[in-house]
Tab-separated table of C-alpha atoms in Angstrom:
chain	number	residue	atom	x	y	z
D	1	MET	CA	4.907	-38.963	-24.996
D	2	GLY	CA	1.022	-39.241	-24.674
D	3	LEU	CA	-1.219	-38.343	-21.629
D	4	SER	CA	-1.459	-41.006	-18.676
D	5	ARG	CA	-5.128	-41.680	-17.595
D	6	ARG	CA	-4.260	-40.230	-14.054
D	7	GLU	CA	-2.793	-37.067	-15.623
D	8	LEU	CA	-6.316	-36.697	-17.591
D	9	VAL	CA	-8.290	-36.966	-14.619
D	10	ARG	CA	-6.155	-34.330	-12.872
D	11	LYS	CA	-6.709	-32.135	-15.646
D	12	LEU	CA	-10.591	-32.606	-15.329
D	13	TRP	CA	-10.350	-31.565	-11.617
D	14	HIS	CA	-8.249	-28.565	-12.517
D	15	VAL	CA	-10.623	-27.579	-15.075
D	16	SER	CA	-13.794	-28.025	-12.945
D	17	PRO	CA	-13.708	-24.609	-10.892
D	18	GLY	CA	-13.760	-22.908	-14.290
D	19	ILE	CA	-17.044	-24.651	-15.122
D	20	LEU	CA	-18.756	-24.788	-11.905
D	21	GLY	CA	-17.395	-21.535	-10.492
D	22	ALA	CA	-18.544	-19.437	-13.386
D	23	PRO	CA	-22.367	-19.567	-12.858
D	24	ILE	CA	-21.696	-18.505	-9.412
D	25	ILE	CA	-19.674	-15.500	-10.338
D	26	LEU	CA	-22.146	-14.567	-13.119
D	27	PHE	CA	-25.519	-15.292	-11.366
D	28	THR	CA	-25.242	-14.787	-7.631
D	29	PRO	CA	-24.794	-11.894	-5.566
D	30	ARG	CA	-21.233	-11.050	-4.560
D	31	TRP	CA	-21.494	-12.370	-0.882
D	32	VAL	CA	-22.414	-15.683	-2.340
D	33	THR	CA	-19.580	-15.868	-4.528
D	34	LEU	CA	-17.113	-14.882	-1.604
D	35	LEU	CA	-18.828	-17.183	0.678
D	36	VAL	CA	-18.406	-20.396	-1.720
D	37	VAL	CA	-14.686	-19.148	-2.695
D	38	TRP	CA	-13.464	-18.396	0.806
D	39	SER	CA	-15.136	-21.689	2.071
D	40	LEU	CA	-13.169	-23.769	-0.354
D	41	ALA	CA	-9.984	-21.518	0.369
D	42	PHE	CA	-10.242	-22.533	3.878
D	43	LEU	CA	-10.557	-26.243	2.995
D	44	TYR	CA	-7.883	-26.275	0.774
D	45	THR	CA	-5.658	-24.200	3.309
D	46	LEU	CA	-6.639	-26.887	6.145
D	47	GLN	CA	-5.533	-29.760	3.755
D	48	HIS	CA	-2.257	-28.080	3.048
D	49	LEU	CA	-1.571	-27.575	6.679
D	50	LYS	CA	-2.707	-31.037	7.541
D	51	LEU	CA	-0.212	-32.602	5.259
D	52	LEU	CA	2.698	-30.235	6.241
D	53	ARG	CA	2.231	-31.012	10.164
D	54	GLY	CA	0.917	-34.661	9.768
D	55	TRP	CA	-2.604	-34.105	11.297
D	56	LYS	CA	-4.768	-37.225	10.981
D	57	PHE	CA	-8.317	-35.981	9.919
D	58	THR	CA	-10.193	-35.904	6.578
D	59	VAL	CA	-11.024	-32.507	5.021
D	60	PRO	CA	-14.153	-32.468	3.072
D	61	VAL	CA	-13.624	-31.966	-0.586
D	62	ALA	CA	-10.039	-31.104	-0.348
D	63	ASP	CA	-9.006	-34.457	0.685
D	64	LEU	CA	-10.626	-36.067	-2.346
D	65	SER	CA	-9.112	-33.556	-4.597
D	66	TYR	CA	-5.619	-34.317	-3.102
D	67	ARG	CA	-6.072	-37.942	-3.617
D	68	THR	CA	-6.960	-37.351	-7.325
D	69	MET	CA	-4.673	-34.599	-8.134
D	70	ALA	CA	-1.659	-34.534	-6.166
D	71	ARG	CA	1.780	-34.894	-7.899
D	72	GLU	CA	4.669	-36.963	-6.463
D	73	ASP	CA	6.206	-33.672	-5.236
D	74	GLU	CA	3.090	-32.965	-3.216
D	75	ARG	CA	3.034	-35.953	-0.982
D	76	ASP	CA	3.433	-33.739	2.055
D	77	ASN	CA	1.829	-30.397	0.864
D	78	PHE	CA	-1.001	-29.216	-1.383
D	79	LEU	CA	0.552	-26.142	-2.383
D	80	GLY	CA	-0.923	-25.359	-5.860
D	81	SER	CA	-4.553	-25.716	-4.685
D	82	PHE	CA	-4.028	-23.794	-1.677
D	83	LEU	CA	-2.501	-21.105	-3.797
D	84	PHE	CA	-5.414	-20.996	-6.463
D	85	TRP	CA	-8.244	-20.996	-4.045
D	86	VAL	CA	-6.591	-18.145	-1.883
D	87	THR	CA	-5.780	-16.001	-4.911
D	88	MET	CA	-9.378	-16.510	-6.138
D	89	GLY	CA	-10.593	-15.444	-2.779
D	90	ILE	CA	-8.559	-12.294	-3.003
D	91	ILE	CA	-9.428	-11.773	-6.612
D	92	CYS	CA	-13.140	-12.120	-6.013
D	93	THR	CA	-13.111	-9.832	-2.802
D	94	VAL	CA	-10.955	-7.129	-4.566
D	95	PHE	CA	-11.641	-7.025	-8.353
D	96	PRO	CA	-14.842	-6.542	-10.438
D	97	LYS	CA	-16.754	-9.364	-11.943
D	98	LEU	CA	-14.887	-9.236	-15.517
D	99	MET	CA	-11.690	-9.506	-13.571
D	100	ALA	CA	-12.612	-12.426	-11.473
D	101	LEU	CA	-14.293	-14.524	-14.341
D	102	SER	CA	-11.321	-13.694	-16.656
D	103	ALA	CA	-8.676	-14.702	-13.986
D	104	LEU	CA	-10.748	-17.889	-13.433
D	105	TRP	CA	-10.836	-19.173	-16.871
D	106	VAL	CA	-7.533	-18.369	-18.039
D	107	SER	CA	-6.089	-19.949	-14.880
D	108	THR	CA	-8.484	-23.221	-15.283
D	109	PHE	CA	-8.615	-23.533	-18.853
D	110	GLY	CA	-5.453	-22.001	-20.242
D	111	ASP	CA	-3.305	-24.033	-18.127
D	112	CYS	CA	-5.278	-27.271	-18.462
D	113	PHE	CA	-5.243	-27.149	-22.252
D	114	ASN	CA	-1.416	-26.206	-22.066
D	115	ALA	CA	-0.724	-29.199	-20.021
D	116	ILE	CA	-2.731	-31.786	-22.158
D	117	ALA	CA	-1.423	-30.250	-25.493
D	118	GLY	CA	2.332	-30.171	-24.320
D	119	GLN	CA	2.156	-33.761	-22.975
D	120	ALA	CA	0.269	-35.384	-25.852
D	121	LEU	CA	2.023	-33.686	-28.598
D	122	GLY	CA	5.284	-33.099	-27.226
D	123	GLY	CA	7.746	-30.978	-29.423
D	124	PRO	CA	10.271	-28.424	-29.180
D	125	ARG	CA	11.016	-27.319	-25.659
D	126	ILE	CA	11.069	-23.859	-24.287
D	127	PRO	CA	14.579	-22.416	-24.001
D	128	TRP	CA	14.409	-21.326	-20.419
D	129	ASN	CA	12.285	-24.317	-19.194
D	130	PRO	CA	12.943	-27.648	-20.572
D	131	ARG	CA	9.809	-28.998	-18.774
D	132	LYS	CA	7.320	-26.889	-20.862
D	133	THR	CA	6.924	-27.151	-24.670
D	134	LEU	CA	6.220	-24.644	-27.397
D	135	ILE	CA	3.085	-26.468	-28.353
D	136	GLY	CA	1.754	-26.413	-24.721
D	137	SER	CA	2.517	-22.476	-24.238
D	138	ALA	CA	0.966	-21.866	-27.816
D	139	THR	CA	-2.110	-23.830	-26.880
D	140	MET	CA	-2.268	-21.994	-23.438
D	141	PHE	CA	-1.923	-18.582	-25.274
D	142	ILE	CA	-4.958	-19.446	-27.951
D	143	VAL	CA	-7.019	-20.664	-25.100
D	144	SER	CA	-6.291	-17.572	-22.926
D	145	VAL	CA	-7.392	-15.514	-25.669
D	146	LEU	CA	-10.804	-17.264	-26.230
D	147	ALA	CA	-11.151	-17.314	-22.230
D	148	LEU	CA	-10.617	-13.614	-22.021
D	149	TRP	CA	-12.819	-12.912	-25.169
D	150	GLY	CA	-15.636	-15.195	-23.766
D	151	ALA	CA	-15.361	-13.462	-20.422
D	152	HIS	CA	-16.038	-10.229	-21.970
D	153	ARG	CA	-18.865	-11.341	-24.228
D	154	VAL	CA	-20.877	-13.167	-21.429
D	155	LEU	CA	-20.844	-9.813	-19.814
D	156	SER	CA	-21.973	-8.148	-22.819
D	157	LEU	CA	-18.703	-6.209	-23.314
D	158	ASP	CA	-16.684	-5.872	-26.583
D	159	PRO	CA	-13.090	-6.584	-25.950
D	160	SER	CA	-10.203	-5.121	-27.603
D	161	TRP	CA	-8.441	-7.990	-29.122
D	162	SER	CA	-4.946	-6.180	-28.686
D	163	LEU	CA	-5.675	-5.954	-24.874
D	164	ILE	CA	-6.827	-9.695	-24.695
D	165	ALA	CA	-3.823	-10.793	-26.502
D	166	GLY	CA	-1.446	-8.706	-24.452
D	167	VAL	CA	-3.006	-10.183	-21.323
D	168	ALA	CA	-2.947	-13.838	-22.717
D	169	LEU	CA	0.569	-13.550	-23.568
D	170	VAL	CA	1.813	-12.205	-20.113
D	171	ALA	CA	-0.099	-15.080	-18.641
D	172	THR	CA	1.478	-17.692	-20.908
D	173	VAL	CA	4.899	-16.317	-20.270
D	174	LEU	CA	4.097	-16.419	-16.452
D	175	GLU	CA	3.007	-20.028	-16.923
D	176	SER	CA	6.287	-20.934	-18.699
D	177	LEU	CA	8.580	-19.467	-16.260
D	178	PRO	CA	11.086	-22.237	-14.662
D	179	LEU	CA	9.463	-21.779	-11.143
D	180	ARG	CA	7.860	-24.534	-8.992
D	181	SER	CA	4.735	-25.479	-10.797
D	182	ALA	CA	2.531	-24.447	-8.085
D	183	TYR	CA	3.348	-21.038	-8.140
D	184	ASP	CA	1.554	-20.165	-11.278
D	185	GLU	CA	-1.768	-20.950	-9.374
D	186	PHE	CA	-1.060	-17.344	-7.990
D	187	THR	CA	0.945	-15.623	-10.811
D	188	VAL	CA	-1.366	-16.178	-13.603
D	189	PRO	CA	-4.943	-15.491	-12.182
D	190	PHE	CA	-3.711	-12.508	-10.019
D	191	THR	CA	-1.738	-10.770	-12.972
D	192	THR	CA	-4.769	-11.480	-15.197
D	193	ALA	CA	-7.189	-9.608	-12.890
D	194	LEU	CA	-4.713	-6.771	-12.229
D	195	LEU	CA	-3.765	-6.035	-15.761
D	196	LEU	CA	-7.474	-5.864	-16.844
D	197	TRP	CA	-8.139	-3.747	-13.730
D	198	LEU	CA	-5.274	-1.567	-14.826
D	199	ALA	CA	-6.895	-1.463	-18.545
D	200	TYR	CA	-10.375	-0.717	-17.234
D	201	GLY	CA	-10.022	1.109	-14.206
D	202	GLU	CA	-13.202	0.104	-12.216
D	203	PRO	CA	-14.024	0.387	-8.591
D	204	LEU	CA	-12.333	-1.942	-6.271
D	205	LEU	CA	-13.628	-3.604	-3.252
D	206	SER	CA	-17.356	-3.147	-4.194
D	207	LEU	CA	-19.848	-4.559	-1.994
D	208	THR	CA	-21.750	-5.537	-5.289
D	209	TRP	CA	-20.714	-7.084	-8.494
């Protein structure tokens, strides 16, 4: 199978929020995080609407991202990135810091390495979704476990391995479903945040991290 250069560049763009966004969540006040995330959500929403309606102007950041990342089925929309940034805006607004960081890392790192491993190595297909491979899903599960563990540790928390394995498994199953590929940009991060919140029960809609 192999991984094309364009697909590798796409994945670098896909993982960049997990690298660049983590310090913002970790080290800035909540209002700064919300300003950054909702500004990006606005730009990607504008890009999505621009493509759907045929508007002729350039959207900063989002237009470059579109030209670099868009798949063939996204020529007239940018649904995946729109869903990701709006979802992260909701998560950062509603949930505590652990849930936001965990959702960010599972969605970016887990999905990225899933695609890289699946396309580069190939192998048996998932019975319910022939577009996905068992190797890719196994990679996502392992990377998601590590992402969840890392999110706990950088916040000086001691995670339960059974909890993070369960959350990682749910995220992996959601990513593997035979739905339009863009939809997992909502289902994976939001479910990750929600499950962790149900496990820990911290305050919602807090003004501070």
